[in-house]
Short mmCIF file of N, CA and C in Angstrom, two decimals:
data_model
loop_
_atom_site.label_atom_id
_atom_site.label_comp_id
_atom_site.label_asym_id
_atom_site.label_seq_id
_atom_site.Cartn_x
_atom_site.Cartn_y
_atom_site.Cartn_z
N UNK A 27 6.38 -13.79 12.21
CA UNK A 27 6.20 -12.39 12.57
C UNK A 27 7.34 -11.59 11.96
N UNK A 28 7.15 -10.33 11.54
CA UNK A 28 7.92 -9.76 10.21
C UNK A 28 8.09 -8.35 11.30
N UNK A 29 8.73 -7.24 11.43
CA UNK A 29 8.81 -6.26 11.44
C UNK A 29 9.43 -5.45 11.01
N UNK A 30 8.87 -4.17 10.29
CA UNK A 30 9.94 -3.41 9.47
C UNK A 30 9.75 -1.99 9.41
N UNK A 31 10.93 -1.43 8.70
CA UNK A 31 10.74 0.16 8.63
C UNK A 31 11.02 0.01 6.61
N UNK A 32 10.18 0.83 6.28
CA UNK A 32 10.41 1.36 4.67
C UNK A 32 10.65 3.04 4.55
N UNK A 33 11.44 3.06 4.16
CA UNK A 33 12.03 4.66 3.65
C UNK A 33 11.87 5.01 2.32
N UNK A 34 10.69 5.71 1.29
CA UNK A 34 11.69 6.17 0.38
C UNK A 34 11.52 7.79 0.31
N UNK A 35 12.61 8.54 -0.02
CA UNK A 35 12.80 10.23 0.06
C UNK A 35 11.91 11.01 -0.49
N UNK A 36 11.88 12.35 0.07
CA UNK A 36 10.90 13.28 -0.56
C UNK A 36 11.50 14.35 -1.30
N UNK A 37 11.11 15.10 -1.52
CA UNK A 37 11.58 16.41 -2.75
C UNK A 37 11.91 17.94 -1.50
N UNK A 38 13.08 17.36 -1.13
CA UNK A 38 13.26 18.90 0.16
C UNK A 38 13.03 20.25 -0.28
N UNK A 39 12.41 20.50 -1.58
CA UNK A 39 12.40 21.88 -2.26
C UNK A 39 11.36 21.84 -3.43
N UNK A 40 10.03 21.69 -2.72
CA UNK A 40 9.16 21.54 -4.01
C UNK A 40 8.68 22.43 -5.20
N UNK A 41 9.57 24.02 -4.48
CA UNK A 41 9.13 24.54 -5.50
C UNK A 41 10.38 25.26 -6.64
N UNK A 42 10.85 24.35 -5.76
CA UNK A 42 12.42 24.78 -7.33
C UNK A 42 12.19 23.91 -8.63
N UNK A 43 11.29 23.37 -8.87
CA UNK A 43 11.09 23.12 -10.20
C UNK A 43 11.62 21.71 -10.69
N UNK A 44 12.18 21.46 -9.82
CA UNK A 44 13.23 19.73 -10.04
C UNK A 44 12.29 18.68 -9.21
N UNK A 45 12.14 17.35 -9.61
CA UNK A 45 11.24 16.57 -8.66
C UNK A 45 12.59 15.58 -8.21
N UNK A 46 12.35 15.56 -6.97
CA UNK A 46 13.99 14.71 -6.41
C UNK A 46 13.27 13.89 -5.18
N UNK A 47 11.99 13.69 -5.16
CA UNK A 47 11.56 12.41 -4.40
C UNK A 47 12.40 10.82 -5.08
N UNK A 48 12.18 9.84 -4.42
CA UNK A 48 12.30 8.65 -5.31
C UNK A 48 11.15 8.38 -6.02
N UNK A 49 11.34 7.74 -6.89
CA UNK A 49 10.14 7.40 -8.07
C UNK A 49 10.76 6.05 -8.28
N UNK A 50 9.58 5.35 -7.62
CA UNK A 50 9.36 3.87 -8.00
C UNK A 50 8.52 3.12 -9.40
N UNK A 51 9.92 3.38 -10.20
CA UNK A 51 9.42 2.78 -11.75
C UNK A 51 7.74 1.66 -11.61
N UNK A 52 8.66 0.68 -11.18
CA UNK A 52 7.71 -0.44 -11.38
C UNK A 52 7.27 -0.98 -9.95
N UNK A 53 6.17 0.10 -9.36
CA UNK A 53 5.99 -0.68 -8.10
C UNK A 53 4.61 -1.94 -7.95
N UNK A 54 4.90 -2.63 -7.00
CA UNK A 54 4.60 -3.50 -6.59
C UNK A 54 3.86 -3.36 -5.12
N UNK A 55 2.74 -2.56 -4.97
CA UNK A 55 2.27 -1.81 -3.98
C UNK A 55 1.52 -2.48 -3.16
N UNK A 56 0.77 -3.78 -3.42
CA UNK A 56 0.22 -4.36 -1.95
C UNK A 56 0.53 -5.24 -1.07
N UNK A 57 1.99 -5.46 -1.58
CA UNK A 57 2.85 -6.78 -0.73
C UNK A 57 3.51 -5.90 0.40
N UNK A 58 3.82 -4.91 0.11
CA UNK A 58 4.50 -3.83 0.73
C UNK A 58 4.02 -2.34 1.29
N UNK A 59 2.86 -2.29 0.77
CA UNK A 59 2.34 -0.91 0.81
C UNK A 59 1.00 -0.55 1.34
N UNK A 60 0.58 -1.77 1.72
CA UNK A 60 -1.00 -2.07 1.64
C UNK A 60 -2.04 -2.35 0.59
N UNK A 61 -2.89 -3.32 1.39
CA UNK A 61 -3.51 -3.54 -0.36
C UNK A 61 -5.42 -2.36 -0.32
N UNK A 62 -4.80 -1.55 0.38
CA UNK A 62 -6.18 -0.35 0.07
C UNK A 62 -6.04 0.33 -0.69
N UNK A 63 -4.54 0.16 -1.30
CA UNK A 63 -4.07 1.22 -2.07
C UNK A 63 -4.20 2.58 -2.44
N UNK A 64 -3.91 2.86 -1.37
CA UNK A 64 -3.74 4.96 -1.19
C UNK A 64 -2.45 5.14 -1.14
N UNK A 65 -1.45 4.85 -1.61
CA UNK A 65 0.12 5.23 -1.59
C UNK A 65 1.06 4.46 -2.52
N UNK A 66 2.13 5.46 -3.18
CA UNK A 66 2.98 4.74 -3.83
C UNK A 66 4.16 5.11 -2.77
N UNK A 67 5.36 4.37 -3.69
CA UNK A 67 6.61 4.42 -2.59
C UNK A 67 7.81 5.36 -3.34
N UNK A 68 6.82 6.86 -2.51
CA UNK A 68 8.18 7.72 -2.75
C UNK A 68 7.50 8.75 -1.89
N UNK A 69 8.18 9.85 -1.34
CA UNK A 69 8.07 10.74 0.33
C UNK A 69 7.32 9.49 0.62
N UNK A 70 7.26 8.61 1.47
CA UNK A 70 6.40 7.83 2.22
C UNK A 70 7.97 7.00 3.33
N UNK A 71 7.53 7.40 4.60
CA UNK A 71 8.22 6.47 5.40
C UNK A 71 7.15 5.53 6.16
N UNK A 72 7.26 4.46 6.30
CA UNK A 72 6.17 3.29 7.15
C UNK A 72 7.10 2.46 8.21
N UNK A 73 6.81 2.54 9.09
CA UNK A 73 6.46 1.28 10.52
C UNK A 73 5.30 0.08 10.17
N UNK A 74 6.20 -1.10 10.17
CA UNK A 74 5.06 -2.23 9.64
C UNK A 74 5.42 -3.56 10.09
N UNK A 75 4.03 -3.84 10.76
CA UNK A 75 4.09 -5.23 11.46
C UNK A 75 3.34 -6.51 10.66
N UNK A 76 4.13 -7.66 10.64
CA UNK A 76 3.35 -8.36 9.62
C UNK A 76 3.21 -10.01 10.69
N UNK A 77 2.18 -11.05 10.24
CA UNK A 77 1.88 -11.88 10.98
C UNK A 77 1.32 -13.09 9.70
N UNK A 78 1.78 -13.75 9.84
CA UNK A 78 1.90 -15.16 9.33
C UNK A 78 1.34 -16.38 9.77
N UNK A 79 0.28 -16.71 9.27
CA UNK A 79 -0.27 -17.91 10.46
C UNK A 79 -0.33 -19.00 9.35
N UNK A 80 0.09 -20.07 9.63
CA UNK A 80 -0.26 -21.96 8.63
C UNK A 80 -1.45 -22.33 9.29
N UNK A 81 -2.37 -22.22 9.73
CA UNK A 81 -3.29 -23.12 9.85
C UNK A 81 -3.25 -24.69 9.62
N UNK A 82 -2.67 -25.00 8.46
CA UNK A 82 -2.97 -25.91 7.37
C UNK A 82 -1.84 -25.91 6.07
N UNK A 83 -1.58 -26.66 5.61
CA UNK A 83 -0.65 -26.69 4.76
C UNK A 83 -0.77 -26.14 2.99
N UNK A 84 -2.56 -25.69 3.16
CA UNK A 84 -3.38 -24.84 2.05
C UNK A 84 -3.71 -23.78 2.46
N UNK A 85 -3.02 -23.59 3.57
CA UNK A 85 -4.22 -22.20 4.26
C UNK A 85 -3.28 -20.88 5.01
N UNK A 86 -3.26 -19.82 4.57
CA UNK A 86 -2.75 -19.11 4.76
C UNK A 86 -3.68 -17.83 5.42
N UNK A 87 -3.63 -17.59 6.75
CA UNK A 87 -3.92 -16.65 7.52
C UNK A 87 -2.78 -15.27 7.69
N UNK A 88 -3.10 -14.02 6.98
CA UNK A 88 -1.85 -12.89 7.27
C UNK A 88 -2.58 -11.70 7.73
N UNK A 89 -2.10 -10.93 8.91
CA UNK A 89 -2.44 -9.89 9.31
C UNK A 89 -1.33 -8.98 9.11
N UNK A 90 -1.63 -7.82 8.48
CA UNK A 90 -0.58 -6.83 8.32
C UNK A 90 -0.77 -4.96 8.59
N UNK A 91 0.06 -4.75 9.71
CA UNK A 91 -0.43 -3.61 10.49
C UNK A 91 0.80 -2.57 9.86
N UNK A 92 0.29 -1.43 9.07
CA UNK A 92 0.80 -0.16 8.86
C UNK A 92 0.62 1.67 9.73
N UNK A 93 1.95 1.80 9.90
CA UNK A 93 1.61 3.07 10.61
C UNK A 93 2.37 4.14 9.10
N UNK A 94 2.27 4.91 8.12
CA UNK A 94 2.51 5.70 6.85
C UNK A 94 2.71 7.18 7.47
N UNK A 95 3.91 7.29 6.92
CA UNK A 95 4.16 9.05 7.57
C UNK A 95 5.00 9.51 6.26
N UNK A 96 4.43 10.84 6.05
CA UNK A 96 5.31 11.42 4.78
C UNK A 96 6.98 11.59 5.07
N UNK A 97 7.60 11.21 4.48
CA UNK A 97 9.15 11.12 4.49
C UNK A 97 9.86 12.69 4.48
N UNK A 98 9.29 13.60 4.02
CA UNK A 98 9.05 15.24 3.82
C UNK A 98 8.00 16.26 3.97
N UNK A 99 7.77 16.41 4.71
CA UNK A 99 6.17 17.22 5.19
C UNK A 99 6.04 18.44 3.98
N UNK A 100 7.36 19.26 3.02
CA UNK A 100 7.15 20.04 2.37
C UNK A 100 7.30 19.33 0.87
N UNK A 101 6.78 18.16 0.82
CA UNK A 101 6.75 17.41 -0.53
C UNK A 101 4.93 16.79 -0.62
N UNK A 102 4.50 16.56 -1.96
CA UNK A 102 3.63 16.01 -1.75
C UNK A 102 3.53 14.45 -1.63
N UNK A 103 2.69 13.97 -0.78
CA UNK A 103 2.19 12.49 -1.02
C UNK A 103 2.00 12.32 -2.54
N UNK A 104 2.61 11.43 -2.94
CA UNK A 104 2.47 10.28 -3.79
C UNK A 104 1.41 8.86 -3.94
N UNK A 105 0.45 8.73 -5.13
CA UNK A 105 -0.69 7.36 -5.41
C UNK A 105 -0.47 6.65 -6.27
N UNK A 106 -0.97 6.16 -6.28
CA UNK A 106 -1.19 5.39 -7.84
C UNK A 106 -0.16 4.23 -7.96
N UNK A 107 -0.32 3.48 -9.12
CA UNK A 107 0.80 2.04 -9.28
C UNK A 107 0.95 2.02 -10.35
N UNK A 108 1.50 3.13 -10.96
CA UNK A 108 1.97 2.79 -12.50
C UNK A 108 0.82 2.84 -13.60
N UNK A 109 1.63 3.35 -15.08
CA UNK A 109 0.65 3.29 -16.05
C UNK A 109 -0.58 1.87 -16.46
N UNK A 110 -1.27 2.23 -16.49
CA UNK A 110 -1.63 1.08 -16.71
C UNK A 110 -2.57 1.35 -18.52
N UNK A 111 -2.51 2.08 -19.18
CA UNK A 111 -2.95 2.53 -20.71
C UNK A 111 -1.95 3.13 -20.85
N UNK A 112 -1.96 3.57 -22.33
CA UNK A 112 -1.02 4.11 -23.31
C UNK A 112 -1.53 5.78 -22.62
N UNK A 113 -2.65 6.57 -22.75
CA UNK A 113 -3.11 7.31 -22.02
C UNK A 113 -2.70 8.46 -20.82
N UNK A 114 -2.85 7.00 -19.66
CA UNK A 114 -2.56 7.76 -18.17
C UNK A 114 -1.16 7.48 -17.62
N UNK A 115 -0.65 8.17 -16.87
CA UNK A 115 0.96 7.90 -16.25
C UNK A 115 0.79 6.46 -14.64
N UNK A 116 -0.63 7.13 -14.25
CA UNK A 116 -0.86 6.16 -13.54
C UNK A 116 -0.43 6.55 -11.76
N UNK A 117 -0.12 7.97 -11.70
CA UNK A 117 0.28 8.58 -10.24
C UNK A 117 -0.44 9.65 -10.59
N UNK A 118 -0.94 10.39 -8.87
CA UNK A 118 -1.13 11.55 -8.81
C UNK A 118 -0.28 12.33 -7.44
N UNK A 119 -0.63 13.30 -6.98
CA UNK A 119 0.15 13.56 -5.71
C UNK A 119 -1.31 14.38 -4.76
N UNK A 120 -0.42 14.59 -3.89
CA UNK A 120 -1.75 14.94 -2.47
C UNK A 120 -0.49 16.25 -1.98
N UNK A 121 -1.19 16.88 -1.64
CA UNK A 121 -0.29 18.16 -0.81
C UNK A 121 -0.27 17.96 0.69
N UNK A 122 0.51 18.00 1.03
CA UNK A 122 0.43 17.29 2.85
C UNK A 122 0.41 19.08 3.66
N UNK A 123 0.49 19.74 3.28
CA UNK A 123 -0.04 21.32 3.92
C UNK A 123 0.87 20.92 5.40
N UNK A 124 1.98 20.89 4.97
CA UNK A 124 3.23 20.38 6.17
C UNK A 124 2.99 19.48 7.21
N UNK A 125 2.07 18.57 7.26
CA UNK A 125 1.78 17.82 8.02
C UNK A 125 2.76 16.45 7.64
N UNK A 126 2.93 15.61 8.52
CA UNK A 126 3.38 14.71 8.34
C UNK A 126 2.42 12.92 8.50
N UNK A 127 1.93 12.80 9.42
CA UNK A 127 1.33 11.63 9.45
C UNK A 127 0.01 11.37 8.49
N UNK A 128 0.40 10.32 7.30
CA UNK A 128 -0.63 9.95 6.75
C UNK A 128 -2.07 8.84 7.19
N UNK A 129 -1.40 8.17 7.32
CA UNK A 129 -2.51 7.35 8.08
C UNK A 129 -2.09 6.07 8.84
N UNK A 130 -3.06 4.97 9.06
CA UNK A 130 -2.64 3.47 9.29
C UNK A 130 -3.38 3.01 8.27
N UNK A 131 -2.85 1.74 8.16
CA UNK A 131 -3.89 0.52 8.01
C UNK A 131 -3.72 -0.77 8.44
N UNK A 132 -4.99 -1.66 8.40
CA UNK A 132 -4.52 -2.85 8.46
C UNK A 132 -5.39 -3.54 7.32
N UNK A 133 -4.64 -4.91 7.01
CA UNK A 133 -4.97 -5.79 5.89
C UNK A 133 -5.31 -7.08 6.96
N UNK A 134 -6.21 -7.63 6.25
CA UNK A 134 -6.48 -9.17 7.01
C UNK A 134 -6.74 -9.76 5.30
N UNK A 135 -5.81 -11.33 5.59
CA UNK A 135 -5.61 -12.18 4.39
C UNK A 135 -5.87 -13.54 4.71
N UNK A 136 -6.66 -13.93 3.77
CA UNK A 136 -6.91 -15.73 3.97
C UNK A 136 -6.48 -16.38 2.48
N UNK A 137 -5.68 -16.86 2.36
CA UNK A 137 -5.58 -17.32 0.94
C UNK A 137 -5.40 -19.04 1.12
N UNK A 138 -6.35 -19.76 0.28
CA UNK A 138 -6.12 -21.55 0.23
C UNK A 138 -5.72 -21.41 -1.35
N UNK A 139 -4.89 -22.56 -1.09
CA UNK A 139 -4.60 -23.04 -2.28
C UNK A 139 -5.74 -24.86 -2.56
N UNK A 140 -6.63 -24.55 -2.68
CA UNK A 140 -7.19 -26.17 -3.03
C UNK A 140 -6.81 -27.18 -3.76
N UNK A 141 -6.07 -26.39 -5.02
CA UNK A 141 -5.49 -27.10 -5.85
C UNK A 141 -3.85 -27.26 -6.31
N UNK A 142 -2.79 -27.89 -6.91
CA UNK A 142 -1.96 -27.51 -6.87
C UNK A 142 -1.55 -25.95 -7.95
N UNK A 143 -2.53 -25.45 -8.65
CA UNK A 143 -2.08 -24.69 -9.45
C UNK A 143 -3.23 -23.46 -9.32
N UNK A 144 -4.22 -23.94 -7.95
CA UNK A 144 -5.23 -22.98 -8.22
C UNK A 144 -4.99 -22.06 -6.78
N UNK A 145 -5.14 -20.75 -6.42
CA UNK A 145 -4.65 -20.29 -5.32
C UNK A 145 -6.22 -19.12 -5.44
N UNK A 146 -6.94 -19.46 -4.28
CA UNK A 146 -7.97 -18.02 -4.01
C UNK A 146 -7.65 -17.66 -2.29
N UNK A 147 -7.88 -16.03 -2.43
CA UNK A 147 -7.50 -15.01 -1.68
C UNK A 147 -9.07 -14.26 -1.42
N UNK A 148 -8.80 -13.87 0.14
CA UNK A 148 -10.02 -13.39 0.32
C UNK A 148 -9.58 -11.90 1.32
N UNK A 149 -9.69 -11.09 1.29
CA UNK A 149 -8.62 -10.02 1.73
C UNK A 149 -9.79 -8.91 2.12
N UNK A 150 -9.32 -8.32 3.02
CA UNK A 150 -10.33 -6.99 3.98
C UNK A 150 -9.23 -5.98 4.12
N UNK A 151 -9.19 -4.45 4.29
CA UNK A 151 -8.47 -3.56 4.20
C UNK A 151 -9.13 -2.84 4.86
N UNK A 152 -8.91 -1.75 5.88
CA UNK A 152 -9.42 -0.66 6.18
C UNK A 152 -7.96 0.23 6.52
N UNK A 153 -7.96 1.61 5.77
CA UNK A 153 -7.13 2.30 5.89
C UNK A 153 -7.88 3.94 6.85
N UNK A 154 -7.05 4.14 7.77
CA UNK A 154 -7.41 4.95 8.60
C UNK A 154 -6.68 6.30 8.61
N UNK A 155 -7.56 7.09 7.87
CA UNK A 155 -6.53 8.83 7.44
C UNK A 155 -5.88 9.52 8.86
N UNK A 156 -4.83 9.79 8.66
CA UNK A 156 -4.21 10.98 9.74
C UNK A 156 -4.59 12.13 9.03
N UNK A 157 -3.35 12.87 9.83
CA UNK A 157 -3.67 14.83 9.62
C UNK A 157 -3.25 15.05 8.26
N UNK A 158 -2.82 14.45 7.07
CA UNK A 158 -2.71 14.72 5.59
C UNK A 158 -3.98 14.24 4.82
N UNK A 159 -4.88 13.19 5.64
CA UNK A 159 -6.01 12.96 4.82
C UNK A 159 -7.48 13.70 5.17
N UNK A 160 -7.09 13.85 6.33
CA UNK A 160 -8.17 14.81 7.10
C UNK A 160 -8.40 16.31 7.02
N UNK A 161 -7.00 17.08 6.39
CA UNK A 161 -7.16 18.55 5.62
C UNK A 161 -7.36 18.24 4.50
N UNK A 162 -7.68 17.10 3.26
CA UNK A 162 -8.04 16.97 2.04
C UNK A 162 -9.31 16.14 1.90
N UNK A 163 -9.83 15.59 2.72
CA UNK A 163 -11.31 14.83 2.35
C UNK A 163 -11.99 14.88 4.08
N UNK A 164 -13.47 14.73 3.21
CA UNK A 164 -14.56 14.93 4.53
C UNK A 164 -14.65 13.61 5.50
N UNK A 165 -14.71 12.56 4.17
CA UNK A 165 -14.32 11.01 4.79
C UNK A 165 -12.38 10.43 5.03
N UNK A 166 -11.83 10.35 5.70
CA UNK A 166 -10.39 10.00 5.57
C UNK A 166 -10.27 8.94 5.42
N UNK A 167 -10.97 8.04 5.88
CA UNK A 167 -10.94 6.84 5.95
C UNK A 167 -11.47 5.79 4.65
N UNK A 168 -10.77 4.43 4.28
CA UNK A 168 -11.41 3.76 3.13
C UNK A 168 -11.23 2.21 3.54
N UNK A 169 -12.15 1.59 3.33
CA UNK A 169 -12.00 0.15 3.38
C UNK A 169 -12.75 -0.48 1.98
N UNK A 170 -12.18 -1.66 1.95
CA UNK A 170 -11.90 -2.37 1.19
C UNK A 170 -11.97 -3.70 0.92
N UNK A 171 -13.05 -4.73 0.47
CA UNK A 171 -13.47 -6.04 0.25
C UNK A 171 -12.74 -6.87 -1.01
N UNK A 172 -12.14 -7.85 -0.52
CA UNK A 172 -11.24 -8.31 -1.97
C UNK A 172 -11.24 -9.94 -2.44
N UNK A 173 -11.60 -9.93 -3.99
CA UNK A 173 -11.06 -11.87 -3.70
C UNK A 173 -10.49 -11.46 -4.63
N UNK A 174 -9.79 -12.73 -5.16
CA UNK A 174 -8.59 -13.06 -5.86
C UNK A 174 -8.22 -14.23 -6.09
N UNK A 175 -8.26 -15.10 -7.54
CA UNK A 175 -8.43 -16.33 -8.20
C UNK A 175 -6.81 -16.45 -8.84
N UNK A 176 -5.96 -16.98 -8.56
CA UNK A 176 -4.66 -16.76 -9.27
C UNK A 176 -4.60 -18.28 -9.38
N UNK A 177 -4.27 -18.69 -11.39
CA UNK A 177 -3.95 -19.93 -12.19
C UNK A 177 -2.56 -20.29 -12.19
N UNK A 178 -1.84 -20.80 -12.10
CA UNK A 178 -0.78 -21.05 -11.95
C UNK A 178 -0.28 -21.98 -13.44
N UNK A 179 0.71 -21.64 -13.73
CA UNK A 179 1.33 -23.04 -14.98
C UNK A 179 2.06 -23.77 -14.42
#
């Protein structure tokens, strides 16, 4: 059982022209962030409970409970995980209209390893909008069905 707080800062003056949130170069967003992926890690503060179960010595049971609140109510929310083409930057932002609470979520994870080099993941997400997703969309809410085949050398 894991419990934690994540901080990173927001831009206290969004319209002076300077961006002074943190900007997470190279993030790494569903070990830490949820894997529904509606958030990067900058204005974002989170409350997060995490749960670890062995079943089995192949078998990995994880439940992971997020409560997401903007770190600056006069900054925007922050998405996305990095460029991923020559193209796009790979973020966008959300206007939080001074609200602060973004949403929850929770993740449910089953991952076996059957083999020694073969690892599959079977993963469920439902992310639940607060008062920043609910003044910007009709639906707030998103869930999310996942597998995942990882080869190992």
């Amino acid at each position: 059982l894991r419990l934690g707080w994540a901080t990173a800062s927001g831009d206290g003056d969004a319209a002076d022209r300077r961006q002074e949130s943190f900007f997470n170069a190279l993030p790494t967003n569903h070990k830490y962030y949820g894997y529904a992926d509606q958030l990067a890690f900058s204005n974002l503060a989170q409350a997060y409970a995490q749960l670890w179960l062995h079943p089995a010595d192949d078998l990995v049971l994880a439940l992971h409970g997020h409560a997401f609140h903007a770190a600056d109510a006069s900054a925007p929310v922050v998405f996305g995980s990095g460029a991923f083409n020559e193209r796009a930057f790979g973020y966008g932002v959300r206007p939080t209209g001074g609200r602060q609470e973004i949403g929850h979520e929770i993740d449910l994870t089953l991952t076996w390893k059957p083999l020694p080099r073969v690892e599959l993941l079977l993963g469920w997400s439902r992310f639940f909008g607060g008062a920043v997703y609910r003044a910007l969309f009709d639906d707030e809410d998103a869930g999310v069905f996942y597998a995942q085949v990882a080869l190992r050398r």
